[in-house]
Coordinates of C-alpha atoms in Angstrom, one line a residue:
M1276 CA 103.9 56.6 109.5
S1277 CA 101.5 54.9 107.1
T1278 CA 98.1 56.5 106.3
S1279 CA 94.7 55.1 106.4
T1280 CA 93.7 56.3 103.0
L1281 CA 96.7 55.6 100.8
S1282 CA 99.2 52.8 100.8
P1283 CA 102.9 53.5 101.4
Q1284 CA 103.6 52.9 97.7
E1285 CA 100.9 55.4 96.7
V1286 CA 102.2 58.0 99.1
A1287 CA 105.8 57.5 97.9
Q1288 CA 104.6 57.8 94.2
M1289 CA 102.7 60.9 95.1
A1290 CA 105.9 62.4 96.6
Y1291 CA 107.8 61.5 93.4
E1292 CA 105.2 63.2 91.2
L1293 CA 105.2 66.3 93.4
R1294 CA 109.0 66.6 93.0
K1295 CA 108.7 66.3 89.3
T1296 CA 105.8 68.9 89.2
V1297 CA 107.8 71.4 91.3
R1298 CA 110.6 71.3 88.8
E1299 CA 108.2 71.8 85.8
L1300 CA 106.4 74.6 87.6
K1301 CA 109.6 76.4 88.4
D1302 CA 110.8 76.1 84.8
R1303 CA 107.6 77.8 83.6
G1304 CA 107.7 80.6 86.2
L1305 CA 104.6 79.5 88.0
I1306 CA 106.2 80.2 91.3
V1307 CA 103.1 80.3 93.4
A1308 CA 102.0 76.8 92.3
A1309 CA 105.6 75.6 92.7
K1310 CA 105.7 76.9 96.3
W1311 CA 102.4 75.3 97.1
A1312 CA 103.5 71.9 95.7
S1313 CA 106.8 72.1 97.6
E1314 CA 105.0 72.9 100.8
L1315 CA 102.7 70.0 100.2
L1316 CA 105.6 67.7 99.6
S1317 CA 107.4 68.8 102.7
S1318 CA 104.3 68.2 104.8
I1319 CA 104.4 64.4 104.0
P1320 CA 106.5 62.7 106.8
K1321 CA 110.0 62.3 105.5
E1322 CA 110.0 58.5 106.1
D1323 CA 106.8 58.2 103.9
R1324 CA 108.3 60.1 100.9
S1325 CA 110.2 57.0 99.8
I1326 CA 110.2 53.3 100.6
P1327 CA 113.2 50.8 100.3
H1328 CA 112.3 49.4 96.9
L1329 CA 111.3 52.9 95.5
P1330 CA 114.3 55.2 95.1
F1331 CA 114.1 58.9 96.0
S1332 CA 114.3 59.8 92.3
P1333 CA 113.5 56.8 90.0
P1334 CA 115.4 56.5 86.8
P1335 CA 113.4 56.5 83.6
Q1336 CA 113.6 52.8 83.1
M1337 CA 112.0 52.1 86.5
Q1338 CA 109.0 54.4 86.0
D1339 CA 106.9 51.7 84.3
Q1340 CA 107.3 49.5 87.4
L1341 CA 106.0 52.2 89.8
P1342 CA 102.6 51.8 91.3
P1343 CA 99.8 53.6 89.4
S1344 CA 99.5 57.3 90.0
P1345 CA 97.1 58.1 92.9
H1346 CA 95.2 60.5 90.7
L1347 CA 94.4 57.7 88.3
G1348 CA 93.4 55.2 91.0
P1349 CA 90.8 55.2 93.8
R1350 CA 90.4 58.5 95.5
P1351 CA 90.7 58.7 99.3
S1352 CA 87.7 58.0 101.4
L1353 CA 85.6 61.0 102.0
G1354 CA 82.4 59.5 103.2
D1355 CA 79.4 60.2 101.0
F1356 CA 80.8 63.4 99.5
L1357 CA 82.9 61.8 96.7
P1358 CA 81.5 59.0 94.5
P1359 CA 83.1 55.5 94.8
P1360 CA 86.1 54.9 92.7
G1361 CA 85.5 53.3 89.3
P1362 CA 87.6 52.1 86.4
V1363 CA 90.1 54.6 85.2
D1364 CA 89.3 56.3 82.0
S1365 CA 92.3 55.7 79.7
A1366 CA 91.8 59.1 78.2
L1367 CA 93.0 60.7 81.4
A1368 CA 96.5 59.5 80.7
G1369 CA 96.6 61.4 77.5
P1370 CA 98.0 60.2 74.2
S1371 CA 101.2 58.2 74.0
K1372 CA 104.3 60.3 73.4
A1373 CA 106.4 60.0 70.2
R1374 CA 110.0 59.1 70.8
T1375 CA 113.3 59.5 69.0
A1376 CA 115.6 56.6 68.0
H1377 CA 117.3 57.1 71.3
G1378 CA 114.1 56.5 73.3
V1379 CA 113.8 60.2 74.2
E1380 CA 110.4 61.9 73.9
V1381 CA 110.4 64.3 70.8
E1382 CA 109.2 67.2 72.9
E1383 CA 111.8 66.5 75.6
E1384 CA 114.5 66.5 72.9
V1385 CA 113.4 69.9 71.6
D1386 CA 113.6 71.3 75.1
I1387 CA 117.1 69.8 75.5
L1388 CA 118.3 71.4 72.2
E1389 CA 116.9 74.8 73.4
E1390 CA 118.3 74.5 77.0
D1391 CA 120.9 77.3 76.8
E1392 CA 118.5 79.9 75.3
F1393 CA 115.8 78.8 77.7
Q1394 CA 118.0 79.3 80.8
L1395 CA 118.9 82.8 79.6
A1396 CA 115.3 83.6 79.0
K1397 CA 114.4 82.2 82.4
S1398 CA 117.0 84.6 83.9
Y1399 CA 115.3 87.5 82.1
Y1400 CA 112.0 86.3 83.4
D1401 CA 113.2 86.1 87.0
M1402 CA 114.3 89.8 86.6
K1403 CA 110.8 90.6 85.3
E1404 CA 112.2 91.6 81.9
F1405 CA 109.3 90.0 80.1
D1406 CA 109.8 91.7 76.7
R1407 CA 113.3 90.4 76.5
V1408 CA 112.0 86.9 77.2
V1409 CA 109.5 87.2 74.3
W1410 CA 112.2 88.5 72.0
L1411 CA 114.7 85.8 72.8
L1412 CA 112.3 82.9 72.5
Q1413 CA 110.4 84.1 69.5
G1414 CA 111.6 81.2 67.3
A1415 CA 111.5 78.5 70.1
K1416 CA 109.6 75.3 69.3
G1417 CA 109.6 73.4 72.6
S1418 CA 106.5 73.5 74.8
R1419 CA 108.5 74.7 77.8
S1420 CA 110.0 77.6 75.9
R1421 CA 106.7 78.5 74.2
F1422 CA 105.0 78.6 77.6
L1423 CA 107.6 81.0 79.0
R1424 CA 107.4 83.2 76.0
I1425 CA 103.6 83.4 75.8
Y1426 CA 103.3 83.7 79.6
S1427 CA 105.8 86.6 79.6
A1428 CA 103.9 88.3 76.8
Y1429 CA 100.7 88.0 78.8
L1430 CA 102.4 89.5 82.0
S1431 CA 103.9 92.3 79.9
A1432 CA 100.6 93.2 78.3
D1433 CA 98.9 93.1 81.8
R1434 CA 101.6 95.4 83.3
K1435 CA 101.3 97.9 80.4
A1436 CA 97.5 97.9 80.6
Q1437 CA 97.6 98.7 84.3
E1438 CA 100.3 101.4 83.9
G1439 CA 98.3 103.0 81.2
L1440 CA 95.1 103.4 83.2
P1441 CA 93.9 107.0 83.4
H1442 CA 92.4 106.4 86.8
F1443 CA 93.3 103.9 89.5
L1444 CA 89.8 102.4 89.7
D1445 CA 89.1 102.4 85.9
T1446 CA 88.5 98.6 85.4
K1447 CA 86.7 99.1 82.1
Q1448 CA 89.7 100.6 80.4
E1449 CA 91.9 97.8 81.7
R1450 CA 89.7 95.2 80.1
L1451 CA 89.7 97.1 76.8
A1452 CA 93.4 97.5 76.8
L1453 CA 93.9 93.7 77.3
F1454 CA 91.4 92.5 74.7
R1455 CA 93.5 92.7 71.6
P1456 CA 96.9 91.3 73.0
L1457 CA 95.2 88.4 74.8
N1458 CA 93.2 87.4 71.7
E1459 CA 96.4 87.4 69.7
L1460 CA 98.1 85.1 72.3
L1461 CA 95.0 82.8 72.3
Q1462 CA 95.4 82.3 68.6
E1463 CA 98.9 80.9 69.2
L1464 CA 97.6 78.4 71.7
E1465 CA 94.6 77.2 69.7
D1466 CA 95.8 73.7 68.8
D1467 CA 98.2 73.0 71.8
S1468 CA 97.7 69.9 73.9
D1469 CA 100.6 70.4 76.4
P1470 CA 98.9 70.5 79.8
Y1471 CA 100.7 73.7 80.8
L1472 CA 99.9 75.4 77.6
V1473 CA 96.3 74.3 78.0
Y1474 CA 96.4 75.9 81.5
L1475 CA 97.7 79.1 80.0
R1476 CA 94.9 79.1 77.4
G1477 CA 92.4 78.8 80.3
L1478 CA 94.1 81.7 82.1
L1479 CA 93.8 84.0 79.1
L1480 CA 90.2 82.9 78.5
M1481 CA 89.4 83.7 82.1
R1482 CA 90.8 87.2 81.8
L1483 CA 88.6 87.7 78.8
D1484 CA 85.6 86.5 80.8
R1485 CA 85.0 83.4 78.7
R1486 CA 84.3 81.4 81.8
D1487 CA 83.0 78.1 80.3
D1488 CA 85.8 77.8 77.9
A1489 CA 88.3 78.6 80.7
I1490 CA 86.9 75.8 82.9
R1491 CA 87.2 73.3 80.1
C1492 CA 90.9 74.2 79.7
F1493 CA 91.6 74.0 83.4
E1494 CA 89.8 70.7 83.6
A1495 CA 91.9 69.3 80.7
S1496 CA 95.1 70.6 82.3
V1497 CA 94.6 69.0 85.7
R1498 CA 93.9 65.6 84.2
E1499 CA 97.5 65.4 83.1
R1500 CA 99.2 67.6 85.7
P1501 CA 97.1 67.2 88.8
Y1502 CA 99.6 68.9 91.2
N1503 CA 99.4 72.3 89.4
W1504 CA 97.5 74.2 92.1
S1505 CA 97.3 77.3 90.0
A1506 CA 94.9 75.5 87.6
W1507 CA 92.8 74.2 90.5
S1508 CA 92.6 77.6 92.2
Q1509 CA 91.7 79.5 89.0
M1510 CA 89.0 76.9 88.3
A1511 CA 87.7 77.3 91.8
Q1512 CA 87.3 81.0 91.2
L1513 CA 85.0 80.3 88.3
V1514 CA 82.6 78.0 90.3
N1515 CA 79.7 80.2 91.2
S1516 CA 77.2 77.7 92.7
A1517 CA 76.9 74.4 94.5
E1518 CA 75.1 72.9 91.5
M1519 CA 78.0 73.9 89.2
F1520 CA 80.5 72.4 91.6
L1521 CA 78.6 69.1 92.0
S1522 CA 78.5 68.8 88.2
L1523 CA 82.2 69.7 87.8
K1524 CA 83.6 67.3 90.4
E1525 CA 82.1 64.3 88.7
R1526 CA 84.3 65.0 85.6
L1527 CA 87.5 65.7 87.5
P1528 CA 90.3 63.2 88.1
H1529 CA 90.1 61.1 91.3
S1530 CA 92.9 62.3 93.6
V1531 CA 93.6 64.0 96.9
M1532 CA 93.8 67.2 94.7
L1533 CA 90.1 66.9 94.1
T1534 CA 89.7 67.1 97.9
F1535 CA 91.9 70.2 98.1
F1536 CA 89.8 71.7 95.3
A1537 CA 86.5 70.8 97.0
I1538 CA 87.6 72.4 100.3
S1539 CA 88.6 75.6 98.5
V1540 CA 85.3 75.8 96.5
M1541 CA 83.1 75.0 99.5
L1542 CA 84.8 77.7 101.6
D1543 CA 84.2 80.2 98.8
L1544 CA 80.6 79.2 98.6
H1545 CA 80.2 79.1 102.4
T1546 CA 78.6 75.6 102.3
G1547 CA 79.1 72.4 104.2
T1548 CA 81.3 73.6 107.0
D1549 CA 81.1 70.4 109.0
L1550 CA 81.9 68.4 105.9
V1551 CA 84.8 70.7 105.0
M1552 CA 86.3 70.2 108.5
S1553 CA 86.1 66.4 108.2
M1554 CA 87.8 66.6 104.8
I1555 CA 90.6 68.7 106.2
R1556 CA 91.1 66.3 109.1
E1557 CA 91.3 63.3 106.7
L1558 CA 93.9 65.1 104.5
Q1559 CA 95.9 65.9 107.6
V1560 CA 96.5 62.2 108.1
I1561 CA 98.4 62.2 104.8
F1562 CA 99.9 65.7 105.3
P1563 CA 100.1 66.1 109.1
T1564 CA 102.3 69.3 109.1
S1565 CA 100.6 71.1 106.3
V1566 CA 100.2 74.8 107.3
H1567 CA 97.9 75.2 104.3
L1568 CA 95.4 72.7 105.8
K1569 CA 95.7 74.3 109.2
A1570 CA 94.9 77.7 107.6
Q1571 CA 91.9 76.1 105.9
G1572 CA 90.6 74.9 109.2
A1573 CA 90.9 78.4 110.7
L1574 CA 88.9 79.7 107.7
V1575 CA 86.1 77.2 108.4
Y1576 CA 85.8 78.6 112.0
Y1577 CA 86.1 82.2 110.6
H1578 CA 83.2 81.6 108.2
M1579 CA 81.1 80.0 111.0
R1580 CA 81.9 83.2 113.0
E1581 CA 83.4 81.1 115.8
F1582 CA 86.1 83.7 116.2
E1583 CA 87.7 82.5 119.4
Q1584 CA 88.4 79.0 117.9
A1585 CA 89.6 80.6 114.6
E1586 CA 91.9 82.9 116.6
K1587 CA 93.4 79.8 118.3
E1588 CA 94.0 78.1 115.0
F1589 CA 95.6 81.2 113.5
D1590 CA 97.8 81.5 116.5
E1591 CA 99.0 77.9 116.1
M1592 CA 99.5 78.4 112.4
Q1593 CA 101.7 81.5 113.1
K1594 CA 103.7 79.6 115.7
A1595 CA 104.3 76.8 113.2
D1596 CA 105.4 79.2 110.4
P1597 CA 105.9 82.8 111.8
F1598 CA 107.0 84.2 108.4
R1599 CA 104.0 82.9 106.4
M1600 CA 102.2 85.8 104.7
E1601 CA 99.2 83.9 103.3
D1602 CA 95.9 84.5 105.1
V1603 CA 97.3 87.1 107.5
D1604 CA 94.8 89.5 106.0
I1605 CA 91.9 87.3 107.1
Y1606 CA 93.5 87.0 110.6
S1607 CA 93.6 90.8 110.8
N1608 CA 89.9 91.0 109.6
M1609 CA 89.0 88.7 112.5
L1610 CA 91.0 90.7 115.1
Y1611 CA 89.3 93.9 113.7
V1612 CA 85.8 92.4 114.2
M1613 CA 86.8 91.2 117.7
D1614 CA 88.0 94.7 118.5
K1615 CA 91.4 93.4 119.6
R1616 CA 93.3 96.6 118.6
A1617 CA 96.4 95.9 120.6
K1618 CA 96.9 92.5 119.1
L1619 CA 96.1 93.8 115.6
G1620 CA 98.7 96.6 116.1
K1621 CA 101.3 94.1 117.3
L1622 CA 100.6 91.8 114.3
A1623 CA 100.9 94.8 111.9
H1624 CA 104.3 95.8 113.4
Q1625 CA 105.6 92.3 113.3
Y1626 CA 104.8 91.6 109.6
A1627 CA 105.8 95.1 108.5
E1628 CA 109.3 94.3 109.8
I1629 CA 109.3 91.0 107.8
D1630 CA 108.2 92.5 104.4
H1631 CA 106.1 95.6 104.1
N1632 CA 106.0 95.2 100.3
R1633 CA 103.6 92.3 100.3
A1634 CA 99.9 92.9 99.4
E1635 CA 98.8 90.9 102.5
V1636 CA 100.9 93.0 104.8
C1637 CA 99.7 96.3 103.4
C1638 CA 96.2 95.0 103.8
L1639 CA 97.0 94.1 107.5
I1640 CA 98.4 97.6 108.1
G1641 CA 95.3 99.1 106.4
N1642 CA 93.1 97.2 108.8
Y1643 CA 95.2 98.5 111.7
Y1644 CA 94.7 102.1 110.7
S1645 CA 91.0 101.5 110.0
S1646 CA 90.6 100.2 113.6
R1647 CA 91.9 103.6 114.7
A1648 CA 89.4 105.3 112.5
D1649 CA 92.2 106.8 110.3
H1650 CA 90.3 106.0 107.1
T1651 CA 92.4 108.1 104.8
K1652 CA 95.6 106.3 105.8
A1653 CA 93.9 102.9 105.6
I1654 CA 92.9 103.7 102.0
T1655 CA 96.5 104.6 101.3
Y1656 CA 97.7 101.2 102.4
F1657 CA 94.9 99.3 100.6
K1658 CA 95.8 101.2 97.4
R1659 CA 99.5 100.2 98.0
S1660 CA 98.3 96.6 98.3
L1661 CA 96.6 96.8 94.9
L1662 CA 99.7 98.4 93.3
L1663 CA 101.6 95.3 94.4
N1664 CA 98.8 93.0 93.2
R1665 CA 95.9 94.5 91.4
E1666 CA 93.9 91.2 91.6
Y1667 CA 94.1 91.1 95.4
L1668 CA 90.5 90.8 96.3
P1669 CA 90.5 91.7 100.0
A1670 CA 92.0 95.1 99.4
W1671 CA 89.3 96.2 96.9
T1672 CA 86.6 95.2 99.3
L1673 CA 88.2 96.8 102.4
M1674 CA 89.0 100.0 100.4
G1675 CA 85.3 100.1 99.5
H1676 CA 84.4 99.9 103.2
E1677 CA 86.7 102.8 104.0
F1678 CA 85.1 105.0 101.2
V1679 CA 81.7 104.2 102.8
E1680 CA 83.0 105.4 106.1
L1681 CA 84.1 108.7 104.4
K1682 CA 80.7 108.9 102.7
N1683 CA 82.4 108.7 99.3
S1684 CA 79.8 106.4 97.8
H1685 CA 80.9 106.7 94.2
A1686 CA 84.5 105.6 95.0
A1687 CA 83.1 102.9 97.2
I1688 CA 81.0 101.5 94.4
E1689 CA 83.9 101.4 92.0
A1690 CA 86.0 99.5 94.5
Y1691 CA 83.2 97.0 95.2
R1692 CA 82.6 96.5 91.5
K1693 CA 86.2 95.6 91.0
A1694 CA 86.1 93.2 93.9
I1695 CA 83.1 91.5 92.2
D1696 CA 85.0 91.4 88.9
V1697 CA 87.8 89.5 90.6
N1698 CA 85.4 87.2 92.5
A1699 CA 81.6 87.4 92.1
K1700 CA 81.3 85.2 95.2
D1701 CA 82.5 87.9 97.6
Y1702 CA 79.4 88.6 99.7
R1703 CA 81.1 91.5 101.4
A1704 CA 81.4 93.3 98.1
W1705 CA 77.7 92.8 97.3
Y1706 CA 76.8 93.9 100.8
G1707 CA 79.1 96.9 100.5
L1708 CA 77.4 97.9 97.2
G1709 CA 74.0 97.7 99.0
Q1710 CA 75.4 100.1 101.7
A1711 CA 76.8 102.5 99.2
Y1712 CA 73.5 102.8 97.2
E1713 CA 71.6 103.1 100.5
L1714 CA 73.8 106.1 101.2
L1715 CA 73.0 107.5 97.8
D1716 CA 69.3 107.1 98.6
M1717 CA 68.8 104.6 95.8
P1718 CA 66.9 101.9 97.7
M1719 CA 65.9 99.7 94.7
Y1720 CA 69.6 99.2 93.8
A1721 CA 70.4 98.6 97.5
I1722 CA 67.7 95.9 97.6
E1723 CA 69.1 94.2 94.5
Y1724 CA 72.7 94.0 96.0
Y1725 CA 71.5 93.0 99.4
N1726 CA 69.6 90.1 97.8
Q1727 CA 72.8 89.0 96.1
A1728 CA 74.5 89.0 99.5
T1729 CA 71.8 87.0 101.1
A1730 CA 72.0 84.4 98.3
L1731 CA 75.7 84.0 99.1
R1732 CA 75.3 84.1 102.9
P1733 CA 71.8 82.7 103.5
Y1734 CA 72.4 82.3 107.3
D1735 CA 74.2 85.6 108.0
C1736 CA 71.6 87.7 109.8
R1737 CA 73.5 91.0 109.0
M1738 CA 72.6 90.6 105.3
W1739 CA 68.9 90.0 106.0
T1740 CA 68.8 92.8 108.6
A1741 CA 70.2 95.3 106.1
L1742 CA 67.7 94.2 103.5
A1743 CA 64.9 94.6 106.1
T1744 CA 66.0 98.1 107.0
V1745 CA 65.7 99.2 103.3
Y1746 CA 62.2 97.7 103.1
E1747 CA 61.2 99.6 106.3
G1748 CA 62.4 102.9 104.7
L1749 CA 60.1 102.1 101.7
Q1750 CA 57.2 101.3 104.0
R1751 CA 57.2 97.8 102.6
L1752 CA 56.5 96.4 106.1
P1753 CA 55.4 92.9 105.2
D1754 CA 58.7 92.4 103.2
A1755 CA 60.6 93.9 106.2
I1756 CA 59.0 91.4 108.5
Q1757 CA 59.8 88.5 106.2
A1758 CA 63.5 89.6 106.0
H1759 CA 63.8 90.0 109.8
T1760 CA 62.2 86.6 110.3
R1761 CA 64.7 85.1 108.0
A1762 CA 67.5 86.9 109.9
L1763 CA 66.5 85.0 113.0
L1764 CA 67.8 81.7 111.5
G1765 CA 71.4 82.9 111.6
A1766 CA 71.2 85.2 114.7
D1767 CA 73.3 84.7 117.8
A1768 CA 72.2 85.2 121.4
F1769 CA 73.0 88.9 121.2
Q1770 CA 71.4 89.6 117.8
T1771 CA 68.2 87.7 118.5
P1772 CA 66.6 90.2 121.0
M1773 CA 67.3 93.1 118.7
I1774 CA 65.6 91.4 115.7
L1775 CA 62.7 90.3 117.9
S1776 CA 62.3 93.9 119.0
K1777 CA 62.2 95.0 115.4
L1778 CA 59.6 92.5 114.5
A1779 CA 57.4 93.6 117.5
A1780 CA 57.7 97.2 116.4
L1781 CA 56.7 96.3 112.8
Y1782 CA 53.6 94.4 113.9
T1783 CA 52.7 97.4 116.1
S1784 CA 53.0 99.7 113.0
L1785 CA 50.7 97.3 111.2
N1786 CA 48.2 97.5 114.0
Q1787 CA 48.6 93.9 114.9
P1788 CA 49.2 94.2 118.7
E1789 CA 48.7 90.5 119.5
Q1790 CA 51.5 89.5 117.0
A1791 CA 53.7 92.3 118.5
V1792 CA 53.2 91.1 122.0
S1793 CA 54.1 87.5 121.0
Y1794 CA 57.5 88.7 120.0
H1795 CA 57.9 90.7 123.2
R1796 CA 57.1 87.5 125.1
K1797 CA 59.9 85.8 123.2
I1798 CA 62.3 88.5 124.2
L1799 CA 61.4 88.1 127.9
A1800 CA 61.6 84.3 127.7
L1801 CA 65.1 84.5 126.4
G1802 CA 66.2 87.1 128.9
E1803 CA 64.7 85.4 131.9
N1804 CA 66.3 82.1 130.9
G1805 CA 69.7 83.9 131.0
K1806 CA 70.3 83.1 127.3
T1807 CA 70.9 86.7 126.2
G1808 CA 72.5 88.2 129.2
T1809 CA 70.1 91.2 129.1
S1810 CA 69.0 93.1 132.2
V1811 CA 65.5 94.1 133.3
A1812 CA 66.2 97.7 132.2
E1813 CA 67.2 96.5 128.7
M1814 CA 63.9 94.5 128.5
A1815 CA 61.8 97.3 130.0
A1816 CA 60.0 98.0 126.7
S1817 CA 59.0 94.4 126.3
Y1818 CA 57.9 94.1 130.0
L1819 CA 55.8 97.3 129.5
A1820 CA 54.3 96.1 126.2
V1821 CA 53.2 92.7 127.6
A1822 CA 51.9 94.4 130.8
E1823 CA 49.8 96.9 128.8
W1824 CA 48.4 94.0 126.7
E1825 CA 47.4 92.1 129.8
M1826 CA 45.7 95.2 131.2
R1827 CA 43.4 95.4 128.2
M1828 CA 39.7 95.9 128.9
P1829 CA 37.6 92.6 129.1
S1830 CA 36.6 91.4 125.7
N1831 CA 34.0 88.6 125.2
G1832 CA 34.0 88.1 128.9
E1833 CA 37.7 87.6 129.1
R1834 CA 40.3 89.9 130.5
G1835 CA 44.1 89.8 130.7
D1836 CA 46.4 88.4 133.4
W1837 CA 46.4 91.5 135.7
A1838 CA 48.7 89.7 138.2
L1839 CA 51.3 89.2 135.5
A1840 CA 50.9 92.8 134.4
A1841 CA 51.4 94.1 137.9
H1842 CA 54.5 91.9 138.3
Y1843 CA 56.0 93.2 135.1
L1844 CA 55.2 96.8 135.9
E1845 CA 56.8 96.5 139.3
K1846 CA 60.0 95.2 137.6
V1847 CA 60.2 98.2 135.3
S1848 CA 59.3 100.6 138.1
S1849 CA 62.3 99.4 140.1
T1850 CA 64.8 100.3 137.3
N1851 CA 66.1 103.5 135.9
A1852 CA 64.8 102.7 132.4
P1853 CA 63.2 105.5 130.4
Q1854 CA 59.9 103.5 130.6
R1855 CA 59.8 103.7 134.4
D1856 CA 57.5 106.7 134.7
R1857 CA 55.1 105.2 132.2
A1858 CA 55.2 101.9 134.1
E1859 CA 54.5 103.6 137.5
E1860 CA 51.5 105.4 135.9
A1861 CA 50.2 102.1 134.4
L1862 CA 50.7 100.4 137.8
R1863 CA 48.6 103.1 139.6
E1864 CA 45.8 102.7 136.9
L1865 CA 45.9 98.9 137.4
R1866 CA 45.5 99.2 141.2
I1867 CA 42.5 101.5 140.7
R1868 CA 40.9 98.9 138.3
E1869 CA 41.6 96.2 140.9
A1870 CA 40.0 98.3 143.6
R1871 CA 36.9 99.1 141.5
L1872 CA 36.6 95.4 140.6
A1873 CA 36.8 94.4 144.2
A1874 CA 34.1 97.0 145.1
G1875 CA 31.9 95.5 142.4
L1876 CA 32.1 98.6 140.2
S1877 CA 32.5 98.4 136.4

């Protein structure tokens, strides 16, 4: 099938470049990026991956005749989100390559001469014998061999730093242990222009928390190797605001990869959900069987808290690829929130049989034990998840939640701080820190962290409600009212009555009964319209509050609506609500007033 956004020649050229990139990524041990690119390639319909005049694997002499690379031409149509395509900057193509007398690139010839040693080193790398790789390739000159040597040295230093930690949660010691070896490796990469070595420099800078320098490296790398998803995903982690993203995307190469990057960033920032879904749908025209895109669609619904639709998407994704481990942790989080313990248990058993030594699966099993209130065992599995992958963000956050449940606030704080070190955009970690400091009776810290959470999730009423609760404890009632009012913007039909009730109580505490009654009226209006599914008994406090307001003594010649008050009091009197006795007493008093008024008595 042809696509509406790219010509058949452009799709076939993209497939060719993906194949080439997969080989390069595998050679350099970037297995996650290689798998991602391979899956993307396979999601292009087979008949679209090549066309009659474009062979499956073009020989070198034909490459100059190929259509221009999609990432250097006009980007796919994405409405107003992406700027219109303009002339291609010749700098994006990089400098021309020097060639030998035989027409072979000089760098490629060096790689060929080092092939035997490289293949041996790659075998050591595959066995995770990183120090042997460094030793064997210490005199290598080719960019491919140098990448494998320096990357292996980085992985070895990282492993030794983690193994030498005095305490599992000691993140400060980990950073100190890595500072010297990473800086030494950076010096070796200072003048390199190879796109993979530039990516590696960005990775080291990122670990040293030199964020701006790291972004510049990732940006330069994707200009020449746009299908290296690791560079895009690491860069996405460093984008911490919508303004930063808008500035960055203007400088990035025009390609479908920019769209994948935009989707990832916007999901992290919890922005533009409708736009994100439209971008996913448009990419699915080019990659119709992409499980990655299906998972991104499920995440959109998850972030919008449309759990039933998200569950449907996750189920379809699992049916399409039942052995896929990515995003199963988020699926389990959703089932946990939906209180679907049986389905969560079945999912945990299913994936444990596939591979219980994956960080995602350990996280899934931890969620299962947490749903059964077995917090100690849940922590065991979250720790196991982190032993398998120390940078696995969900496990840090979820382990913090479990420590909060066990009232171990100090351990919870350490876990949440590590989660923020990995990804400062994780609103759950900021929210968890607020909860932990609230438990420690340190409300000012709790306010600071809840404010961070509200900045990341401005339409999540849970964040605002938590902030309001702290303000209430400090008797900062106007601030509490402001936070609860803000919470209403993101509240659903079940959360809204509770927030309105809180606002009514706060105005009562401030001796502003008219304002309090206005919120009670809103509760009754929602309930009587059937929008909240609440019963008369559940609204008894609001019925009683409005009735007592209407029963107030005449002021300035005006009195309340006694008929309405009687109607509401009769409603409460007919229930088993705790307010029934008070309602019956108020109703008797109202009847006496009506009788006295009818008799002409004051």
